[in-house]
Amino acid sequence: MSSGDETSGAGPDAGPPEAPASAAAGDEGSAEGDPSERAEGDPSERAEPGAMVFLTEPVRRRAVEIAAVAMPGLAPGRVPARLRRFLKFSPAKRAKLARGDLASALDRDDAFREGLAEVLASADSPLIGVINEGGAVSPMADPVEVAALTYLLRPEGWRELIASAVEAIPEAPEATPAAAGPDEAGRKRLASLEKENAKLRGALADQRAAAGTLQEELRRARRELKDAEEKAAKAAGDLAAEKGRLKHADTERRSERRRLESEVESLRGQLDRARKADREQERLASSRLWLLMETLSGAATGLRRELGLEPVDDRPADYIAEEYCDDPEERPFEGSRGLEGTDPQRLDHLLSLPNPHLIVDGYNVTISAWGETLTLEQQRNRLVHGLGTVAAQTNAEITVVFDGADAIFGAKPSARGVRVLFSAKGQIADDVVVELARVEPEGRPVVVVSSDQEVADRVRREGAYPVPSPVLVRWLQRI
């Protein structure tokens, strides 16, 4: 069958219109019909400027087949959108169904054709290597194959190579329209029907293969469904048994909970009654103890006031030491109980008295202890913070008095439980200390810390206990 016959009977799969192979020679009088039809005969004429190139039907068909084989080697993004749906087909089916779209893409989409050329160039083919390098093609090579590869690869001088390859293709005899009689038309119709029948057979084979696959999947799904139903039935039985066991356990748990709640309520009642009885007993004992302590405290205070007793440093044992011992003035201990004059235990004894008031002559203590190493502000802060520790460890009321005649630099020190006072202008701290001792009621223990002998004598007349400054310093160093 001639190339003209193949074009007329191709049906919907036929590519773009073709020019006869004899047009490659450029003879304008050899083509019949309207010149406009001859101008649109081959899309390859518009591929690049230069000499026109004509592809015969065998060359065009072979170029489409080669492109169909090489197209899966491209990335999906480099394949035209209308051709991507054919990527999943086999090369033969792809060339058959996408023939028109492939031919159009090869003609108009240079990027697509160049991508196919890269895929073909990467193949290990001697013929492709020779064409790409512009070498001499073997005379034994198929001219149709050479022309199709040259059209796709486009090496240097590709137009001349295609023209020489097209000239080497043997021409098939063409039937003139006058010779085409009823038998020729019948043969064409029969060929078309056979082609359509082949397409239908191929589609039927594909449908049968798909049906077989679906049947196999259906059988597998039925087996899986049966296994799942059996597992579900077994799980349902296990679930029912577990529900029964849990229901029985829940009934027992509820019964045990009710019993325990009853016991807890009974124990709570007993505990409340015991607590109530304990509170009543404690309140009664506290009341009795308080009355007894108040009676004893009042009796002791009244007795001291009645007898007019003054605080003493010496004890009866000290008189025996002076009377019957040699050189009592040279004994290593002074004061009561054999304690040194600066022993902090003397301050412990005084602060252990009920509700004592500790009054401190501030600078008298700090200057004697830290006057050479700390500034006045640092001395005040150190003394007040130390007295805060005393307040935390005892129940004593603590007041510290500093001279305020001069300007005070730095923030006023403070500590929890310590009253910090500064004397007003025209007053000295000694007078403030004596006044604090004077206003206290008789019978309350008042301890004044000062090494000033005049201050000690004045507060002693007010009923207070004078204590030298080193005693407090050693007491603070001990804690």
Short mmCIF file of C-alpha atoms in Angstrom, two decimals:
data_model
loop_
_atom_site.label_atom_id
_atom_site.label_comp_id
_atom_site.label_asym_id
_atom_site.label_seq_id
_atom_site.Cartn_x
_atom_site.Cartn_y
_atom_site.Cartn_z
CA MET A 1 0.00 0.00 0.00
CA SER A 2 1.41 3.47 -0.90
CA SER A 3 2.07 6.31 1.49
CA GLY A 4 -0.89 8.22 0.05
CA ASP A 5 -3.16 5.25 0.79
CA GLU A 6 -1.95 5.04 4.39
CA THR A 7 -2.74 8.73 4.87
CA SER A 8 -6.24 8.48 3.50
CA GLY A 9 -7.14 5.37 5.56
CA ALA A 10 -5.48 6.25 8.87
CA GLY A 11 -8.70 7.29 10.58
CA PRO A 12 -8.65 9.37 13.74
CA ASP A 13 -5.09 8.28 14.62
CA ALA A 14 -3.58 9.88 11.56
CA GLY A 15 -0.97 12.61 12.09
CA PRO A 16 -0.66 15.97 10.36
CA PRO A 17 -1.03 16.14 6.56
CA GLU A 18 1.98 14.90 4.69
CA ALA A 19 3.78 15.90 1.51
CA PRO A 20 4.88 13.17 -0.90
CA ALA A 21 8.44 11.99 -0.67
CA SER A 22 9.17 13.25 -4.18
CA ALA A 23 8.79 16.82 -2.93
CA ALA A 24 12.20 16.58 -1.22
CA ALA A 25 13.84 17.53 -4.50
CA GLY A 26 12.04 20.87 -4.51
CA ASP A 27 10.22 20.30 -7.86
CA GLU A 28 7.21 22.66 -7.79
CA GLY A 29 5.52 21.05 -10.84
CA SER A 30 5.53 17.52 -9.40
CA ALA A 31 2.86 18.22 -6.73
CA GLU A 32 -0.77 18.25 -7.79
CA GLY A 33 -3.64 20.19 -6.36
CA ASP A 34 -3.86 23.58 -4.69
CA PRO A 35 -0.47 25.23 -3.82
CA SER A 36 -1.80 26.18 -0.38
CA GLU A 37 -2.37 22.50 0.46
CA ARG A 38 1.21 21.74 -0.59
CA ALA A 39 2.55 24.55 1.65
CA GLU A 40 0.88 23.02 4.71
CA GLY A 41 1.99 19.49 3.91
CA ASP A 42 4.84 19.06 6.48
CA PRO A 43 5.17 20.78 9.88
CA SER A 44 8.93 20.22 9.76
CA GLU A 45 9.18 23.01 7.20
CA ARG A 46 8.50 25.50 10.05
CA ALA A 47 10.93 23.95 12.55
CA GLU A 48 13.88 26.23 11.74
CA PRO A 49 14.73 28.78 9.11
CA GLY A 50 16.72 27.50 6.22
CA ALA A 51 16.18 24.92 3.49
CA MET A 52 12.83 23.13 3.66
CA VAL A 53 12.84 19.53 4.87
CA PHE A 54 10.12 17.06 3.86
CA LEU A 55 9.44 13.84 5.78
CA THR A 56 7.78 10.92 4.11
CA GLU A 57 5.09 8.99 5.95
CA PRO A 58 7.43 6.11 6.95
CA VAL A 59 9.96 8.60 8.38
CA ARG A 60 7.28 10.52 10.27
CA ARG A 61 5.75 7.32 11.63
CA ARG A 62 9.18 6.03 12.74
CA ALA A 63 10.01 9.38 14.41
CA VAL A 64 6.75 9.16 16.40
CA GLU A 65 7.53 5.55 17.42
CA ILE A 66 11.06 6.51 18.60
CA ALA A 67 9.65 9.51 20.53
CA ALA A 68 7.06 7.21 22.16
CA VAL A 69 9.84 4.89 23.34
CA ALA A 70 12.05 7.72 24.67
CA MET A 71 9.30 9.82 26.30
CA PRO A 72 9.27 7.96 29.71
CA GLY A 73 12.95 8.94 30.12
CA LEU A 74 11.93 12.59 30.55
CA ALA A 75 10.87 14.14 33.84
CA PRO A 76 7.05 14.52 33.97
CA GLY A 77 7.44 18.29 34.08
CA ARG A 78 9.18 18.30 30.68
CA VAL A 79 6.40 16.31 28.99
CA PRO A 80 3.56 18.42 27.49
CA ALA A 81 0.37 18.26 29.54
CA ARG A 82 -1.67 16.62 26.76
CA LEU A 83 0.88 13.76 26.50
CA ARG A 84 1.31 12.97 30.22
CA ARG A 85 -1.77 10.75 30.32
CA PHE A 86 -0.09 8.42 27.78
CA LEU A 87 3.02 7.83 29.95
CA LYS A 88 1.44 4.81 31.65
CA PHE A 89 0.83 3.05 28.30
CA SER A 90 3.22 0.72 26.51
CA PRO A 91 5.42 2.32 23.79
CA ALA A 92 3.46 0.68 20.95
CA LYS A 93 0.11 1.72 22.40
CA ARG A 94 1.46 5.17 23.19
CA ALA A 95 2.68 5.62 19.59
CA LYS A 96 -0.67 4.43 18.30
CA LEU A 97 -3.00 6.49 20.51
CA ALA A 98 -0.89 9.65 20.81
CA ARG A 99 0.41 9.74 17.27
CA GLY A 100 -1.18 13.07 16.31
CA ASP A 101 -0.27 14.80 19.61
CA LEU A 102 3.31 13.47 19.45
CA ALA A 103 3.80 14.67 15.87
CA SER A 104 2.41 18.10 16.76
CA ALA A 105 4.64 18.33 19.89
CA LEU A 106 7.76 17.32 17.90
CA ASP A 107 6.98 20.05 15.38
CA ARG A 108 6.08 22.92 17.75
CA ASP A 109 7.71 22.18 21.13
CA ASP A 110 11.50 22.51 20.74
CA ALA A 111 12.11 21.96 24.48
CA PHE A 112 10.23 18.63 24.34
CA ARG A 113 12.13 17.51 21.22
CA GLU A 114 15.48 18.56 22.74
CA GLY A 115 14.65 16.57 25.90
CA LEU A 116 13.96 13.49 23.73
CA ALA A 117 17.25 14.11 21.95
CA GLU A 118 19.08 14.08 25.31
CA VAL A 119 17.41 10.78 26.23
CA LEU A 120 18.35 9.26 22.88
CA ALA A 121 21.92 10.57 23.11
CA SER A 122 22.34 8.81 26.47
CA ALA A 123 21.40 5.46 24.90
CA ASP A 124 24.21 3.06 24.00
CA SER A 125 23.54 2.95 20.25
CA PRO A 126 26.32 3.09 17.58
CA LEU A 127 23.95 4.56 15.00
CA ILE A 128 22.88 7.40 17.33
CA GLY A 129 26.54 8.04 18.19
CA VAL A 130 27.51 8.29 14.49
CA ILE A 131 24.58 10.63 13.72
CA ASN A 132 25.35 12.87 16.71
CA GLU A 133 29.05 13.10 15.80
CA GLY A 134 28.26 13.89 12.14
CA GLY A 135 30.15 10.81 10.92
CA ALA A 136 29.50 8.71 7.86
CA VAL A 137 26.43 6.52 8.22
CA SER A 138 26.81 2.94 7.12
CA PRO A 139 25.10 2.17 3.76
CA MET A 140 23.59 -0.91 5.48
CA ALA A 141 21.62 1.29 7.91
CA ASP A 142 17.88 1.66 7.37
CA PRO A 143 17.36 5.06 5.70
CA VAL A 144 13.98 5.46 7.44
CA GLU A 145 15.65 4.90 10.85
CA VAL A 146 18.48 7.30 9.94
CA ALA A 147 16.06 10.04 8.77
CA ALA A 148 13.84 9.69 11.89
CA LEU A 149 16.81 9.79 14.32
CA THR A 150 18.36 12.73 12.47
CA TYR A 151 15.05 14.66 12.69
CA LEU A 152 14.94 14.10 16.46
CA LEU A 153 18.67 14.63 17.23
CA ARG A 154 19.21 17.60 14.85
CA PRO A 155 23.04 17.38 14.57
CA GLU A 156 25.00 19.82 12.44
CA GLY A 157 23.94 19.47 8.77
CA TRP A 158 20.81 17.50 9.73
CA ARG A 159 18.76 18.82 6.78
CA GLU A 160 21.21 17.43 4.23
CA LEU A 161 21.39 14.11 6.09
CA ILE A 162 17.57 13.80 6.11
CA ALA A 163 17.39 14.69 2.41
CA SER A 164 19.98 12.04 1.47
CA ALA A 165 18.27 9.45 3.70
CA VAL A 166 14.85 10.24 2.18
CA GLU A 167 16.30 9.86 -1.32
CA ALA A 168 17.60 6.40 -0.37
CA ILE A 169 14.12 5.22 0.69
CA PRO A 170 12.58 3.10 -2.07
CA GLU A 171 9.42 4.71 -3.35
CA ALA A 172 6.21 2.72 -3.18
CA PRO A 173 4.06 2.79 -6.31
CA GLU A 174 1.18 5.22 -5.96
CA ALA A 175 -2.23 4.46 -7.34
CA THR A 176 -3.82 7.19 -9.36
CA PRO A 177 -7.33 8.25 -8.51
CA ALA A 178 -8.55 7.04 -11.88
CA ALA A 179 -7.20 3.55 -11.20
CA ALA A 180 -8.95 3.35 -7.91
CA GLY A 181 -12.05 1.38 -8.71
CA PRO A 182 -14.68 -0.33 -6.59
CA ASP A 183 -12.28 -3.11 -5.55
CA GLU A 184 -9.69 -0.63 -4.30
CA ALA A 185 -12.34 1.22 -2.26
CA GLY A 186 -13.49 -2.07 -0.77
CA ARG A 187 -9.95 -2.98 0.16
CA LYS A 188 -9.50 0.36 1.84
CA ARG A 189 -12.76 -0.08 3.69
CA LEU A 190 -11.72 -3.59 4.70
CA ALA A 191 -8.31 -2.33 5.89
CA SER A 192 -10.03 0.35 7.93
CA LEU A 193 -12.38 -2.17 9.46
CA GLU A 194 -9.50 -4.54 10.20
CA LYS A 195 -7.65 -1.69 11.88
CA GLU A 196 -10.72 -0.78 13.92
CA ASN A 197 -11.19 -4.45 14.77
CA ALA A 198 -7.58 -4.69 15.94
CA LYS A 199 -8.14 -1.66 18.16
CA LEU A 200 -11.26 -3.24 19.60
CA ARG A 201 -9.42 -6.54 20.18
CA GLY A 202 -6.68 -4.67 21.99
CA ALA A 203 -9.21 -2.80 24.12
CA LEU A 204 -11.02 -6.07 24.83
CA ALA A 205 -7.76 -7.75 25.87
CA ASP A 206 -7.03 -4.83 28.17
CA GLN A 207 -10.52 -5.04 29.64
CA ARG A 208 -10.16 -8.79 30.14
CA ALA A 209 -6.83 -8.33 31.89
CA ALA A 210 -8.36 -5.61 34.07
CA ALA A 211 -11.35 -7.86 34.79
CA GLY A 212 -9.03 -10.71 35.76
CA THR A 213 -7.14 -8.42 38.09
CA LEU A 214 -10.39 -7.18 39.63
CA GLN A 215 -11.64 -10.74 40.07
CA GLU A 216 -8.43 -11.71 41.83
CA GLU A 217 -8.69 -8.65 44.05
CA LEU A 218 -12.35 -9.51 44.73
CA ARG A 219 -11.45 -13.06 45.78
CA ARG A 220 -8.68 -11.73 48.00
CA ALA A 221 -11.05 -9.12 49.49
CA ARG A 222 -13.64 -11.85 50.17
CA ARG A 223 -11.04 -13.98 51.96
CA GLU A 224 -9.92 -10.99 53.99
CA LEU A 225 -13.55 -10.16 54.76
CA LYS A 226 -14.20 -13.71 55.92
CA ASP A 227 -11.10 -13.67 58.13
CA ALA A 228 -12.15 -10.29 59.49
CA GLU A 229 -15.67 -11.56 60.23
CA GLU A 230 -14.25 -14.57 62.05
CA LYS A 231 -11.93 -12.35 64.08
CA ALA A 232 -14.82 -9.97 64.78
CA ALA A 233 -17.01 -12.85 65.99
CA LYS A 234 -14.20 -14.10 68.24
CA ALA A 235 -13.57 -10.59 69.52
CA ALA A 236 -17.29 -10.14 70.18
CA GLY A 237 -17.34 -13.35 72.24
CA ASP A 238 -14.26 -12.27 74.18
CA LEU A 239 -15.79 -8.85 74.69
CA ALA A 240 -19.03 -10.33 76.03
CA ALA A 241 -17.08 -12.55 78.44
CA GLU A 242 -14.94 -9.62 79.55
CA LYS A 243 -18.04 -7.46 80.05
CA GLY A 244 -19.57 -10.16 82.26
CA ARG A 245 -16.39 -10.42 84.30
CA LEU A 246 -16.15 -6.66 84.63
CA LYS A 247 -19.81 -6.41 85.66
CA HIS A 248 -19.30 -8.99 88.38
CA ALA A 249 -16.12 -7.25 89.55
CA ASP A 250 -17.91 -3.89 89.55
CA THR A 251 -20.72 -5.33 91.71
CA GLU A 252 -18.21 -6.66 94.21
CA ARG A 253 -16.32 -3.36 94.15
CA ARG A 254 -19.49 -1.38 94.85
CA SER A 255 -20.38 -3.65 97.74
CA GLU A 256 -16.88 -3.36 99.20
CA ARG A 257 -16.95 0.40 98.71
CA ARG A 258 -20.23 0.73 100.60
CA ARG A 259 -18.80 -1.33 103.46
CA LEU A 260 -15.62 0.73 103.59
CA GLU A 261 -17.57 4.00 103.44
CA SER A 262 -19.66 2.83 106.39
CA GLU A 263 -16.51 1.98 108.33
CA VAL A 264 -14.93 5.34 107.40
CA GLU A 265 -18.01 7.21 108.63
CA SER A 266 -17.92 5.30 111.91
CA LEU A 267 -14.21 6.01 112.35
CA ARG A 268 -14.73 9.68 111.50
CA GLY A 269 -17.40 9.92 114.19
CA GLN A 270 -15.09 8.32 116.73
CA LEU A 271 -12.23 10.61 115.67
CA ASP A 272 -14.42 13.73 115.96
CA ARG A 273 -15.55 12.72 119.41
CA ALA A 274 -11.97 11.99 120.49
CA ARG A 275 -10.77 15.35 119.08
CA LYS A 276 -13.58 17.16 120.85
CA ALA A 277 -12.70 15.49 124.13
CA ASP A 278 -9.00 16.29 123.61
CA ARG A 279 -9.79 19.93 122.87
CA GLU A 280 -11.89 20.19 125.98
CA GLN A 281 -9.19 18.59 128.10
CA GLU A 282 -6.49 20.80 126.54
CA ARG A 283 -8.60 23.92 127.04
CA LEU A 284 -9.24 22.98 130.66
CA ALA A 285 -5.55 22.20 131.29
CA SER A 286 -4.46 25.41 129.58
CA SER A 287 -6.93 27.41 131.63
CA ARG A 288 -5.71 25.82 134.86
CA LEU A 289 -2.04 26.34 133.92
CA TRP A 290 -2.65 29.95 132.91
CA LEU A 291 -4.41 30.69 136.18
CA LEU A 292 -1.56 29.06 138.09
CA MET A 293 1.14 30.99 136.16
CA GLU A 294 -0.75 34.27 136.56
CA THR A 295 -1.07 33.60 140.28
CA LEU A 296 2.65 32.78 140.63
CA SER A 297 3.76 35.73 138.46
CA GLY A 298 1.55 38.14 140.34
CA ALA A 299 2.73 36.77 143.67
CA ALA A 300 6.41 37.07 142.64
CA THR A 301 5.95 40.61 141.33
CA GLY A 302 4.03 41.66 144.40
CA LEU A 303 6.60 40.08 146.72
CA ARG A 304 9.49 41.85 144.96
CA ARG A 305 7.66 45.17 145.14
CA GLU A 306 6.78 44.58 148.79
CA LEU A 307 10.33 43.73 149.79
CA GLY A 308 11.87 46.44 147.60
CA LEU A 309 14.54 44.08 146.21
CA GLU A 310 17.04 45.47 143.73
CA PRO A 311 18.83 43.40 141.06
CA VAL A 312 22.10 42.01 142.35
CA ASP A 313 25.19 40.70 140.61
CA ASP A 314 26.53 38.71 143.52
CA ARG A 315 25.12 35.54 144.96
CA PRO A 316 25.49 34.13 148.53
CA ALA A 317 28.33 31.93 147.38
CA ASP A 318 30.28 35.06 146.43
CA TYR A 319 30.16 36.25 150.07
CA ILE A 320 31.50 32.90 151.28
CA ALA A 321 34.36 33.24 148.79
CA GLU A 322 35.25 36.67 150.13
CA GLU A 323 35.02 35.55 153.78
CA TYR A 324 36.77 32.21 153.78
CA CYS A 325 38.99 32.20 150.66
CA ASP A 326 42.39 33.76 150.03
CA ASP A 327 42.66 36.76 147.75
CA PRO A 328 39.09 36.64 146.41
CA GLU A 329 39.80 39.76 144.34
CA GLU A 330 42.33 37.84 142.26
CA ARG A 331 39.99 34.99 141.37
CA PRO A 332 39.76 34.43 137.62
CA PHE A 333 35.97 34.79 137.62
CA GLU A 334 33.91 37.80 138.54
CA GLY A 335 30.20 38.11 139.20
CA SER A 336 27.62 35.49 140.04
CA ARG A 337 27.94 31.73 139.41
CA GLY A 338 31.64 31.90 138.60
CA LEU A 339 31.06 33.49 135.17
CA GLU A 340 33.43 35.96 133.58
CA GLY A 341 32.30 39.53 133.35
CA THR A 342 32.02 39.24 129.53
CA ASP A 343 30.53 35.73 129.43
CA PRO A 344 27.44 35.79 127.11
CA GLN A 345 25.74 33.22 129.37
CA ARG A 346 24.95 36.07 131.79
CA LEU A 347 22.89 37.63 128.97
CA ASP A 348 21.21 34.25 128.40
CA HIS A 349 20.10 34.23 132.05
CA LEU A 350 18.66 37.72 131.79
CA LEU A 351 16.86 37.13 128.46
CA SER A 352 15.32 33.94 129.82
CA LEU A 353 13.28 36.02 132.28
CA PRO A 354 9.60 36.48 131.39
CA ASN A 355 8.90 39.26 128.82
CA PRO A 356 12.30 41.03 128.99
CA HIS A 357 13.15 44.35 127.27
CA LEU A 358 16.70 44.59 125.83
CA ILE A 359 17.87 48.22 125.38
CA VAL A 360 21.20 48.70 123.48
CA ASP A 361 23.39 51.85 123.43
CA GLY A 362 24.20 51.47 119.70
CA TYR A 363 27.45 53.34 119.07
CA ASN A 364 28.80 52.32 122.52
CA VAL A 365 28.66 48.71 121.29
CA THR A 366 29.69 49.14 117.65
CA ILE A 367 32.63 51.50 118.14
CA SER A 368 34.16 49.30 120.84
CA ALA A 369 33.73 46.19 118.66
CA TRP A 370 34.23 47.29 115.02
CA GLY A 371 35.22 50.94 115.17
CA GLU A 372 38.60 50.38 113.54
CA THR A 373 37.42 48.16 110.65
CA LEU A 374 33.91 49.31 109.59
CA THR A 375 32.25 52.61 108.75
CA LEU A 376 29.41 53.90 110.93
CA GLU A 377 26.83 52.72 108.40
CA GLN A 378 28.36 49.22 108.28
CA GLN A 379 28.53 49.15 112.11
CA ARG A 380 24.84 50.05 112.40
CA ASN A 381 23.79 47.43 109.83
CA ARG A 382 25.87 44.69 111.46
CA LEU A 383 24.51 45.42 114.95
CA VAL A 384 20.86 45.66 113.87
CA HIS A 385 21.02 42.43 111.81
CA GLY A 386 22.66 40.64 114.76
CA LEU A 387 19.92 41.87 117.09
CA GLY A 388 17.37 40.56 114.55
CA THR A 389 18.81 37.10 115.17
CA VAL A 390 18.45 37.64 118.93
CA ALA A 391 14.80 38.62 118.44
CA ALA A 392 14.17 35.48 116.41
CA GLN A 393 15.70 33.21 119.09
CA THR A 394 14.16 34.85 122.18
CA ASN A 395 10.89 36.47 123.16
CA ALA A 396 12.61 39.71 124.17
CA GLU A 397 11.53 43.18 123.09
CA ILE A 398 14.66 44.82 121.57
CA THR A 399 15.39 48.56 121.18
CA VAL A 400 18.69 49.98 119.87
CA VAL A 401 19.46 53.74 120.20
CA PHE A 402 22.00 55.65 118.09
CA ASP A 403 23.17 59.27 118.48
CA GLY A 404 21.40 61.38 115.86
CA ALA A 405 23.08 64.72 116.47
CA ASP A 406 25.28 64.35 113.38
CA ALA A 407 24.02 63.80 109.84
CA ILE A 408 23.19 60.14 109.11
CA PHE A 409 24.68 58.82 105.87
CA GLY A 410 23.17 55.71 104.29
CA ALA A 411 19.77 54.05 104.70
CA LYS A 412 18.27 53.47 108.12
CA PRO A 413 18.98 49.87 109.14
CA SER A 414 16.06 47.57 109.92
CA ALA A 415 15.49 44.01 111.09
CA ARG A 416 12.41 42.04 112.07
CA GLY A 417 11.63 42.45 115.79
CA VAL A 418 14.17 45.28 116.38
CA ARG A 419 13.16 48.90 117.14
CA VAL A 420 15.82 51.33 115.80
CA LEU A 421 15.87 54.88 117.26
CA PHE A 422 18.03 57.94 116.58
CA SER A 423 18.21 60.69 119.23
CA ALA A 424 16.92 64.13 118.26
CA LYS A 425 19.15 67.15 117.91
CA GLY A 426 20.17 68.41 121.34
CA GLN A 427 19.72 64.92 122.83
CA ILE A 428 22.25 62.14 123.30
CA ALA A 429 21.63 58.45 123.10
CA ASP A 430 22.52 57.97 126.80
CA ASP A 431 19.52 60.09 127.90
CA VAL A 432 17.19 58.19 125.54
CA VAL A 433 18.43 54.86 126.95
CA VAL A 434 17.82 55.99 130.55
CA GLU A 435 14.33 57.31 129.66
CA LEU A 436 13.44 53.98 128.02
CA ALA A 437 14.42 52.15 131.21
CA ARG A 438 12.53 54.64 133.40
CA VAL A 439 9.16 54.33 131.66
CA GLU A 440 9.05 50.53 132.00
CA PRO A 441 6.75 49.26 134.79
CA GLU A 442 8.22 47.91 137.99
CA GLY A 443 8.73 44.20 137.93
CA ARG A 444 9.44 43.90 134.16
CA PRO A 445 12.97 42.67 133.42
CA VAL A 446 14.86 45.48 131.60
CA VAL A 447 18.42 44.77 130.33
CA VAL A 448 20.57 47.75 129.22
CA VAL A 449 23.73 47.06 127.20
CA SER A 450 26.35 49.85 127.61
CA SER A 451 29.94 50.09 128.81
CA ASP A 452 29.34 53.69 129.93
CA GLN A 453 29.54 53.54 133.75
CA GLU A 454 27.34 56.62 134.15
CA VAL A 455 24.63 55.03 132.01
CA ALA A 456 24.96 51.78 134.00
CA ASP A 457 24.52 53.61 137.33
CA ARG A 458 21.53 55.62 136.10
CA VAL A 459 19.62 52.62 134.67
CA ARG A 460 20.40 50.56 137.79
CA ARG A 461 18.57 53.20 139.84
CA GLU A 462 15.59 52.76 137.49
CA GLY A 463 15.47 49.00 138.26
CA ALA A 464 17.23 47.81 135.07
CA TYR A 465 20.06 45.27 134.69
CA PRO A 466 23.21 46.91 133.17
CA VAL A 467 25.36 44.64 130.97
CA PRO A 468 28.76 45.63 129.48
CA SER A 469 28.97 45.93 125.66
CA PRO A 470 31.53 43.06 125.25
CA VAL A 471 28.94 40.63 126.62
CA LEU A 472 26.55 41.42 123.75
CA VAL A 473 29.39 41.36 121.19
CA ARG A 474 30.47 37.87 122.34
CA TRP A 475 26.81 36.79 122.39
CA LEU A 476 26.41 37.91 118.75
CA GLN A 477 29.67 36.20 117.74
CA ARG A 478 28.46 32.99 119.34
CA ILE A 479 25.29 32.85 117.25
#
